[in-house]
Amino acid sequence: MAANRTFSIIKPDATRRNLTGAVTKMLEEAGLRVVASKRLLLSTAQAEDFYAVHAERPFYRDLVGFMTSGPVVVQVLEGDDAVRRNRDVMGATNPADAGAGTIRKELAESIEANTVHGSDSDENAATEIAFFFQPDEIVG
Ligand code: CMP
């Protein structure tokens, strides 16, 4: 399949533990290339908007609180079958269920503080990339 793109967030539990490089190394070793990256402190409004699909879930307020609790690193990743490749290296949402060698198994603290977010489809990848990046900020 042709190289394509996905969207990633390195979450506050990882930036707090100085794991930005460790996470990025695992992404790169999985065959993904960082073609855009910036470190941000999300506003409550940004986190609410980004996770609006989960607004009715019981964990929504905690999730928004967690995602605004410290810096995140938002990235655009490029590679063959990028969405699937990224989800494979991230592992299951709950680190207790994640496979050995995945980012969440090796590094995540809990189902909420699970170190990384990754788009779940090409369509959502495009939406999530556009949420944070202008086209000229992405350099492949
Ligand atoms: P993410 O891939 O960023 O998408 C939504 C996030 O909500 C998810 O990762 C987790 O951090 C969080 N999440 C999902 N399910 C739960 C849950 N049952 N309890 C707490 N947080 C959750």
mmCIF file with all atom_site columns, C-alpha atoms and ligand atoms in Angstrom:
data_model
loop_
_atom_site.group_PDB
_atom_site.id
_atom_site.type_symbol
_atom_site.label_atom_id
_atom_site.label_alt_id
_atom_site.label_comp_id
_atom_site.label_asym_id
_atom_site.label_entity_id
_atom_site.label_seq_id
_atom_site.pdbx_PDB_ins_code
_atom_site.Cartn_x
_atom_site.Cartn_y
_atom_site.Cartn_z
_atom_site.occupancy
_atom_site.B_iso_or_equiv
_atom_site.pdbx_formal_charge
_atom_site.auth_seq_id
_atom_site.auth_comp_id
_atom_site.auth_asym_id
_atom_site.auth_atom_id
_atom_site.pdbx_PDB_model_num
ATOM   1   C CA  . MET A 1 1   ? 0.000   0.000  0.000  1.00 0.00 ? 1   MET A CA  1
ATOM   2   C CA  . ALA A 1 2   ? 1.195   3.545  -0.732 1.00 0.00 ? 2   ALA A CA  1
ATOM   3   C CA  . ALA A 1 3   ? 2.720   5.579  2.091  1.00 0.00 ? 3   ALA A CA  1
ATOM   4   C CA  . ASN A 1 4   ? 0.063   7.505  3.948  1.00 0.00 ? 4   ASN A CA  1
ATOM   5   C CA  . ARG A 1 5   ? -0.411  9.456  7.137  1.00 0.00 ? 5   ARG A CA  1
ATOM   6   C CA  . THR A 1 6   ? -1.824  9.157  10.594 1.00 0.00 ? 6   THR A CA  1
ATOM   7   C CA  . PHE A 1 7   ? -2.054  11.403 13.634 1.00 0.00 ? 7   PHE A CA  1
ATOM   8   C CA  . SER A 1 8   ? -0.441  10.747 17.031 1.00 0.00 ? 8   SER A CA  1
ATOM   9   C CA  . ILE A 1 9   ? -0.461  12.396 20.442 1.00 0.00 ? 9   ILE A CA  1
ATOM   10  C CA  . ILE A 1 10  ? 2.229   11.710 23.025 1.00 0.00 ? 10  ILE A CA  1
ATOM   11  C CA  . LYS A 1 11  ? 0.163   12.254 26.169 1.00 0.00 ? 11  LYS A CA  1
ATOM   12  C CA  . PRO A 1 12  ? 0.958   14.117 29.419 1.00 0.00 ? 12  PRO A CA  1
ATOM   13  C CA  . ASP A 1 13  ? 1.927   10.948 31.333 1.00 0.00 ? 13  ASP A CA  1
ATOM   14  C CA  . ALA A 1 14  ? 4.743   10.450 28.808 1.00 0.00 ? 14  ALA A CA  1
ATOM   15  C CA  . THR A 1 15  ? 5.972   14.053 28.624 1.00 0.00 ? 15  THR A CA  1
ATOM   16  C CA  . ARG A 1 16  ? 5.943   14.204 32.459 1.00 0.00 ? 16  ARG A CA  1
ATOM   17  C CA  . ARG A 1 17  ? 8.251   11.148 32.564 1.00 0.00 ? 17  ARG A CA  1
ATOM   18  C CA  . ASN A 1 18  ? 10.504  12.555 29.790 1.00 0.00 ? 18  ASN A CA  1
ATOM   19  C CA  . LEU A 1 19  ? 9.524   9.752  27.389 1.00 0.00 ? 19  LEU A CA  1
ATOM   20  C CA  . THR A 1 20  ? 8.954   11.800 24.215 1.00 0.00 ? 20  THR A CA  1
ATOM   21  C CA  . GLY A 1 21  ? 12.107  10.393 22.675 1.00 0.00 ? 21  GLY A CA  1
ATOM   22  C CA  . ALA A 1 22  ? 11.456  6.834  23.835 1.00 0.00 ? 22  ALA A CA  1
ATOM   23  C CA  . VAL A 1 23  ? 7.955   6.863  22.324 1.00 0.00 ? 23  VAL A CA  1
ATOM   24  C CA  . THR A 1 24  ? 9.163   8.435  19.084 1.00 0.00 ? 24  THR A CA  1
ATOM   25  C CA  . LYS A 1 25  ? 11.944  5.829  18.805 1.00 0.00 ? 25  LYS A CA  1
ATOM   26  C CA  . MET A 1 26  ? 9.347   3.040  19.021 1.00 0.00 ? 26  MET A CA  1
ATOM   27  C CA  . LEU A 1 27  ? 7.228   4.756  16.347 1.00 0.00 ? 27  LEU A CA  1
ATOM   28  C CA  . GLU A 1 28  ? 10.262  5.111  14.074 1.00 0.00 ? 28  GLU A CA  1
ATOM   29  C CA  . GLU A 1 29  ? 11.348  1.517  14.652 1.00 0.00 ? 29  GLU A CA  1
ATOM   30  C CA  . ALA A 1 30  ? 7.834   0.467  13.603 1.00 0.00 ? 30  ALA A CA  1
ATOM   31  C CA  . GLY A 1 31  ? 8.438   2.066  10.204 1.00 0.00 ? 31  GLY A CA  1
ATOM   32  C CA  . LEU A 1 32  ? 6.775   5.433  10.787 1.00 0.00 ? 32  LEU A CA  1
ATOM   33  C CA  . ARG A 1 33  ? 8.386   8.769  9.950  1.00 0.00 ? 33  ARG A CA  1
ATOM   34  C CA  . VAL A 1 34  ? 7.633   11.976 11.890 1.00 0.00 ? 34  VAL A CA  1
ATOM   35  C CA  . VAL A 1 35  ? 6.715   14.551 9.219  1.00 0.00 ? 35  VAL A CA  1
ATOM   36  C CA  . ALA A 1 36  ? 5.279   17.159 11.633 1.00 0.00 ? 36  ALA A CA  1
ATOM   37  C CA  . SER A 1 37  ? 5.618   17.636 15.379 1.00 0.00 ? 37  SER A CA  1
ATOM   38  C CA  . LYS A 1 38  ? 4.822   20.239 18.011 1.00 0.00 ? 38  LYS A CA  1
ATOM   39  C CA  . ARG A 1 39  ? 4.635   20.377 21.789 1.00 0.00 ? 39  ARG A CA  1
ATOM   40  C CA  . LEU A 1 40  ? 1.507   22.047 23.191 1.00 0.00 ? 40  LEU A CA  1
ATOM   41  C CA  . LEU A 1 41  ? -0.441  22.591 26.359 1.00 0.00 ? 41  LEU A CA  1
ATOM   42  C CA  . LEU A 1 42  ? -4.019  21.856 25.288 1.00 0.00 ? 42  LEU A CA  1
ATOM   43  C CA  . SER A 1 43  ? -6.768  24.192 26.472 1.00 0.00 ? 43  SER A CA  1
ATOM   44  C CA  . THR A 1 44  ? -9.866  22.650 28.005 1.00 0.00 ? 44  THR A CA  1
ATOM   45  C CA  . ALA A 1 45  ? -11.837 23.735 24.937 1.00 0.00 ? 45  ALA A CA  1
ATOM   46  C CA  . GLN A 1 46  ? -9.331  22.058 22.587 1.00 0.00 ? 46  GLN A CA  1
ATOM   47  C CA  . ALA A 1 47  ? -9.385  18.787 24.556 1.00 0.00 ? 47  ALA A CA  1
ATOM   48  C CA  . GLU A 1 48  ? -13.195 18.815 24.745 1.00 0.00 ? 48  GLU A CA  1
ATOM   49  C CA  . ASP A 1 49  ? -13.441 19.433 21.022 1.00 0.00 ? 49  ASP A CA  1
ATOM   50  C CA  . PHE A 1 50  ? -10.830 16.828 20.081 1.00 0.00 ? 50  PHE A CA  1
ATOM   51  C CA  . TYR A 1 51  ? -12.537 14.143 22.205 1.00 0.00 ? 51  TYR A CA  1
ATOM   52  C CA  . ALA A 1 52  ? -16.127 15.303 21.484 1.00 0.00 ? 52  ALA A CA  1
ATOM   53  C CA  . VAL A 1 53  ? -16.977 11.806 20.215 1.00 0.00 ? 53  VAL A CA  1
ATOM   54  C CA  . HIS A 1 54  ? -16.574 10.593 23.829 1.00 0.00 ? 54  HIS A CA  1
ATOM   55  C CA  . ALA A 1 55  ? -18.649 13.421 25.380 1.00 0.00 ? 55  ALA A CA  1
ATOM   56  C CA  . GLU A 1 56  ? -21.323 11.067 26.718 1.00 0.00 ? 56  GLU A CA  1
ATOM   57  C CA  . ARG A 1 57  ? -18.855 8.543  28.153 1.00 0.00 ? 57  ARG A CA  1
ATOM   58  C CA  . PRO A 1 58  ? -18.409 8.415  31.936 1.00 0.00 ? 58  PRO A CA  1
ATOM   59  C CA  . PHE A 1 59  ? -14.642 8.994  31.619 1.00 0.00 ? 59  PHE A CA  1
ATOM   60  C CA  . TYR A 1 60  ? -14.963 12.146 29.459 1.00 0.00 ? 60  TYR A CA  1
ATOM   61  C CA  . ARG A 1 61  ? -14.375 14.825 32.137 1.00 0.00 ? 61  ARG A CA  1
ATOM   62  C CA  . ASP A 1 62  ? -11.432 12.895 33.612 1.00 0.00 ? 62  ASP A CA  1
ATOM   63  C CA  . LEU A 1 63  ? -10.006 12.406 30.111 1.00 0.00 ? 63  LEU A CA  1
ATOM   64  C CA  . VAL A 1 64  ? -10.233 16.146 29.363 1.00 0.00 ? 64  VAL A CA  1
ATOM   65  C CA  . GLY A 1 65  ? -8.650  16.907 32.755 1.00 0.00 ? 65  GLY A CA  1
ATOM   66  C CA  . PHE A 1 66  ? -5.828  14.461 32.111 1.00 0.00 ? 66  PHE A CA  1
ATOM   67  C CA  . MET A 1 67  ? -5.140  15.689 28.571 1.00 0.00 ? 67  MET A CA  1
ATOM   68  C CA  . THR A 1 68  ? -4.803  19.281 29.845 1.00 0.00 ? 68  THR A CA  1
ATOM   69  C CA  . SER A 1 69  ? -2.687  18.318 32.886 1.00 0.00 ? 69  SER A CA  1
ATOM   70  C CA  . GLY A 1 70  ? 0.646   18.770 31.113 1.00 0.00 ? 70  GLY A CA  1
ATOM   71  C CA  . PRO A 1 71  ? 2.276   19.135 27.707 1.00 0.00 ? 71  PRO A CA  1
ATOM   72  C CA  . VAL A 1 72  ? 1.427   16.863 24.806 1.00 0.00 ? 72  VAL A CA  1
ATOM   73  C CA  . VAL A 1 73  ? 3.352   16.313 21.571 1.00 0.00 ? 73  VAL A CA  1
ATOM   74  C CA  . VAL A 1 74  ? 1.131   16.153 18.500 1.00 0.00 ? 74  VAL A CA  1
ATOM   75  C CA  . GLN A 1 75  ? 2.658   14.482 15.459 1.00 0.00 ? 75  GLN A CA  1
ATOM   76  C CA  . VAL A 1 76  ? 1.884   13.511 11.906 1.00 0.00 ? 76  VAL A CA  1
ATOM   77  C CA  . LEU A 1 77  ? 3.327   10.114 11.052 1.00 0.00 ? 77  LEU A CA  1
ATOM   78  C CA  . GLU A 1 78  ? 3.924   8.806  7.558  1.00 0.00 ? 78  GLU A CA  1
ATOM   79  C CA  . GLY A 1 79  ? 4.453   5.250  6.413  1.00 0.00 ? 79  GLY A CA  1
ATOM   80  C CA  . ASP A 1 80  ? 2.952   2.324  4.538  1.00 0.00 ? 80  ASP A CA  1
ATOM   81  C CA  . ASP A 1 81  ? -0.488  1.598  6.003  1.00 0.00 ? 81  ASP A CA  1
ATOM   82  C CA  . ALA A 1 82  ? 0.217   4.264  8.619  1.00 0.00 ? 82  ALA A CA  1
ATOM   83  C CA  . VAL A 1 83  ? -3.030  4.027  10.632 1.00 0.00 ? 83  VAL A CA  1
ATOM   84  C CA  . ARG A 1 84  ? -2.753  0.274  11.136 1.00 0.00 ? 84  ARG A CA  1
ATOM   85  C CA  . ARG A 1 85  ? 1.003   0.351  11.651 1.00 0.00 ? 85  ARG A CA  1
ATOM   86  C CA  . ASN A 1 86  ? 0.638   2.993  14.380 1.00 0.00 ? 86  ASN A CA  1
ATOM   87  C CA  . ARG A 1 87  ? -2.211  1.158  16.109 1.00 0.00 ? 87  ARG A CA  1
ATOM   88  C CA  . ASP A 1 88  ? -0.186  -2.052 16.063 1.00 0.00 ? 88  ASP A CA  1
ATOM   89  C CA  . VAL A 1 89  ? 2.816   -0.441 17.772 1.00 0.00 ? 89  VAL A CA  1
ATOM   90  C CA  . MET A 1 90  ? 0.586   1.437  20.262 1.00 0.00 ? 90  MET A CA  1
ATOM   91  C CA  . GLY A 1 91  ? -1.159  -1.734 21.473 1.00 0.00 ? 91  GLY A CA  1
ATOM   92  C CA  . ALA A 1 92  ? -4.576  -2.006 23.120 1.00 0.00 ? 92  ALA A CA  1
ATOM   93  C CA  . THR A 1 93  ? -6.175  1.044  24.800 1.00 0.00 ? 93  THR A CA  1
ATOM   94  C CA  . ASN A 1 94  ? -5.847  -0.615 28.201 1.00 0.00 ? 94  ASN A CA  1
ATOM   95  C CA  . PRO A 1 95  ? -2.153  -1.383 28.810 1.00 0.00 ? 95  PRO A CA  1
ATOM   96  C CA  . ALA A 1 96  ? -3.229  -4.486 30.743 1.00 0.00 ? 96  ALA A CA  1
ATOM   97  C CA  . ASP A 1 97  ? -4.513  -5.895 27.438 1.00 0.00 ? 97  ASP A CA  1
ATOM   98  C CA  . ALA A 1 98  ? -1.662  -4.651 25.225 1.00 0.00 ? 98  ALA A CA  1
ATOM   99  C CA  . GLY A 1 99  ? 0.766   -7.057 23.597 1.00 0.00 ? 99  GLY A CA  1
ATOM   100 C CA  . ALA A 1 100 ? 4.422   -7.359 24.570 1.00 0.00 ? 100 ALA A CA  1
ATOM   101 C CA  . GLY A 1 101 ? 6.662   -4.827 22.868 1.00 0.00 ? 101 GLY A CA  1
ATOM   102 C CA  . THR A 1 102 ? 3.903   -2.297 22.259 1.00 0.00 ? 102 THR A CA  1
ATOM   103 C CA  . ILE A 1 103 ? 4.181   1.289  23.509 1.00 0.00 ? 103 ILE A CA  1
ATOM   104 C CA  . ARG A 1 104 ? 1.276   0.931  25.920 1.00 0.00 ? 104 ARG A CA  1
ATOM   105 C CA  . LYS A 1 105 ? 2.489   -2.386 27.330 1.00 0.00 ? 105 LYS A CA  1
ATOM   106 C CA  . GLU A 1 106 ? 6.009   -1.097 27.846 1.00 0.00 ? 106 GLU A CA  1
ATOM   107 C CA  . LEU A 1 107 ? 5.294   2.490  28.927 1.00 0.00 ? 107 LEU A CA  1
ATOM   108 C CA  . ALA A 1 108 ? 1.644   3.243  29.788 1.00 0.00 ? 108 ALA A CA  1
ATOM   109 C CA  . GLU A 1 109 ? 0.447   3.780  33.348 1.00 0.00 ? 109 GLU A CA  1
ATOM   110 C CA  . SER A 1 110 ? -3.308  3.087  33.041 1.00 0.00 ? 110 SER A CA  1
ATOM   111 C CA  . ILE A 1 111 ? -6.237  3.020  30.597 1.00 0.00 ? 111 ILE A CA  1
ATOM   112 C CA  . GLU A 1 112 ? -6.462  6.817  30.919 1.00 0.00 ? 112 GLU A CA  1
ATOM   113 C CA  . ALA A 1 113 ? -2.739  7.643  31.179 1.00 0.00 ? 113 ALA A CA  1
ATOM   114 C CA  . ASN A 1 114 ? -2.028  5.390  28.216 1.00 0.00 ? 114 ASN A CA  1
ATOM   115 C CA  . THR A 1 115 ? 0.913   7.344  26.765 1.00 0.00 ? 115 THR A CA  1
ATOM   116 C CA  . VAL A 1 116 ? -0.273  7.708  23.157 1.00 0.00 ? 116 VAL A CA  1
ATOM   117 C CA  . HIS A 1 117 ? -3.308  8.426  21.022 1.00 0.00 ? 117 HIS A CA  1
ATOM   118 C CA  . GLY A 1 118 ? -3.508  7.309  17.410 1.00 0.00 ? 118 GLY A CA  1
ATOM   119 C CA  . SER A 1 119 ? -6.158  7.784  14.731 1.00 0.00 ? 119 SER A CA  1
ATOM   120 C CA  . ASP A 1 120 ? -8.446  4.787  14.184 1.00 0.00 ? 120 ASP A CA  1
ATOM   121 C CA  . SER A 1 121 ? -9.177  5.328  10.454 1.00 0.00 ? 121 SER A CA  1
ATOM   122 C CA  . ASP A 1 122 ? -7.846  7.222  7.446  1.00 0.00 ? 122 ASP A CA  1
ATOM   123 C CA  . GLU A 1 123 ? -10.873 9.517  7.632  1.00 0.00 ? 123 GLU A CA  1
ATOM   124 C CA  . ASN A 1 124 ? -10.287 10.369 11.305 1.00 0.00 ? 124 ASN A CA  1
ATOM   125 C CA  . ALA A 1 125 ? -6.561  10.776 10.627 1.00 0.00 ? 125 ALA A CA  1
ATOM   126 C CA  . ALA A 1 126 ? -7.306  13.497 8.089  1.00 0.00 ? 126 ALA A CA  1
ATOM   127 C CA  . THR A 1 127 ? -9.704  15.231 10.507 1.00 0.00 ? 127 THR A CA  1
ATOM   128 C CA  . GLU A 1 128 ? -7.286  14.997 13.450 1.00 0.00 ? 128 GLU A CA  1
ATOM   129 C CA  . ILE A 1 129 ? -4.287  16.194 11.401 1.00 0.00 ? 129 ILE A CA  1
ATOM   130 C CA  . ALA A 1 130 ? -6.295  19.215 10.229 1.00 0.00 ? 130 ALA A CA  1
ATOM   131 C CA  . PHE A 1 131 ? -7.318  19.936 13.844 1.00 0.00 ? 131 PHE A CA  1
ATOM   132 C CA  . PHE A 1 132 ? -3.687  20.673 14.784 1.00 0.00 ? 132 PHE A CA  1
ATOM   133 C CA  . PHE A 1 133 ? -1.678  21.343 11.617 1.00 0.00 ? 133 PHE A CA  1
ATOM   134 C CA  . GLN A 1 134 ? -1.729  23.650 8.624  1.00 0.00 ? 134 GLN A CA  1
ATOM   135 C CA  . PRO A 1 135 ? -0.667  21.904 5.391  1.00 0.00 ? 135 PRO A CA  1
ATOM   136 C CA  . ASP A 1 136 ? 2.600   23.881 5.245  1.00 0.00 ? 136 ASP A CA  1
ATOM   137 C CA  . GLU A 1 137 ? 3.607   22.618 8.717  1.00 0.00 ? 137 GLU A CA  1
ATOM   138 C CA  . ILE A 1 138 ? 3.817   19.050 7.372  1.00 0.00 ? 138 ILE A CA  1
ATOM   139 C CA  . VAL A 1 139 ? 7.083   18.317 5.586  1.00 0.00 ? 139 VAL A CA  1
ATOM   140 C CA  . GLY A 1 140 ? 7.441   14.788 4.288  1.00 0.00 ? 140 GLY A CA  1
HETATM 141 P P1  . CMP B 2 .   ? -7.397  7.486  23.117 1.00 0.00 ? 1   CMP B P1  1
HETATM 142 O O1  . CMP B 2 .   ? -6.910  6.579  22.052 1.00 0.00 ? 1   CMP B O1  1
HETATM 143 O O2  . CMP B 2 .   ? -6.732  8.809  23.255 1.00 0.00 ? 1   CMP B O2  1
HETATM 144 O O3  . CMP B 2 .   ? -8.962  7.728  22.907 1.00 0.00 ? 1   CMP B O3  1
HETATM 145 C C1  . CMP B 2 .   ? -9.839  8.020  23.967 1.00 0.00 ? 1   CMP B C1  1
HETATM 146 C C2  . CMP B 2 .   ? -9.194  7.903  25.297 1.00 0.00 ? 1   CMP B C2  1
HETATM 147 O O4  . CMP B 2 .   ? -10.082 7.773  26.370 1.00 0.00 ? 1   CMP B O4  1
HETATM 148 C C3  . CMP B 2 .   ? -8.360  6.627  25.340 1.00 0.00 ? 1   CMP B C3  1
HETATM 149 O O5  . CMP B 2 .   ? -7.253  6.747  24.507 1.00 0.00 ? 1   CMP B O5  1
HETATM 150 C C4  . CMP B 2 .   ? -8.100  6.520  26.812 1.00 0.00 ? 1   CMP B C4  1
HETATM 151 O O6  . CMP B 2 .   ? -7.047  7.372  27.239 1.00 0.00 ? 1   CMP B O6  1
HETATM 152 C C5  . CMP B 2 .   ? -9.408  7.038  27.374 1.00 0.00 ? 1   CMP B C5  1
HETATM 153 N N1  . CMP B 2 .   ? -10.274 5.926  27.768 1.00 0.00 ? 1   CMP B N1  1
HETATM 154 C C6  . CMP B 2 .   ? -10.851 5.020  26.982 1.00 0.00 ? 1   CMP B C6  1
HETATM 155 N N2  . CMP B 2 .   ? -11.578 4.160  27.702 1.00 0.00 ? 1   CMP B N2  1
HETATM 156 C C7  . CMP B 2 .   ? -11.457 4.555  28.991 1.00 0.00 ? 1   CMP B C7  1
HETATM 157 C C8  . CMP B 2 .   ? -11.967 4.082  30.220 1.00 0.00 ? 1   CMP B C8  1
HETATM 158 N N3  . CMP B 2 .   ? -12.784 3.006  30.259 1.00 0.00 ? 1   CMP B N3  1
HETATM 159 N N4  . CMP B 2 .   ? -11.621 4.725  31.330 1.00 0.00 ? 1   CMP B N4  1
HETATM 160 C C9  . CMP B 2 .   ? -10.821 5.814  31.293 1.00 0.00 ? 1   CMP B C9  1
HETATM 161 N N5  . CMP B 2 .   ? -10.299 6.320  30.143 1.00 0.00 ? 1   CMP B N5  1
HETATM 162 C C10 . CMP B 2 .   ? -10.614 5.687  29.018 1.00 0.00 ? 1   CMP B C10 1
#
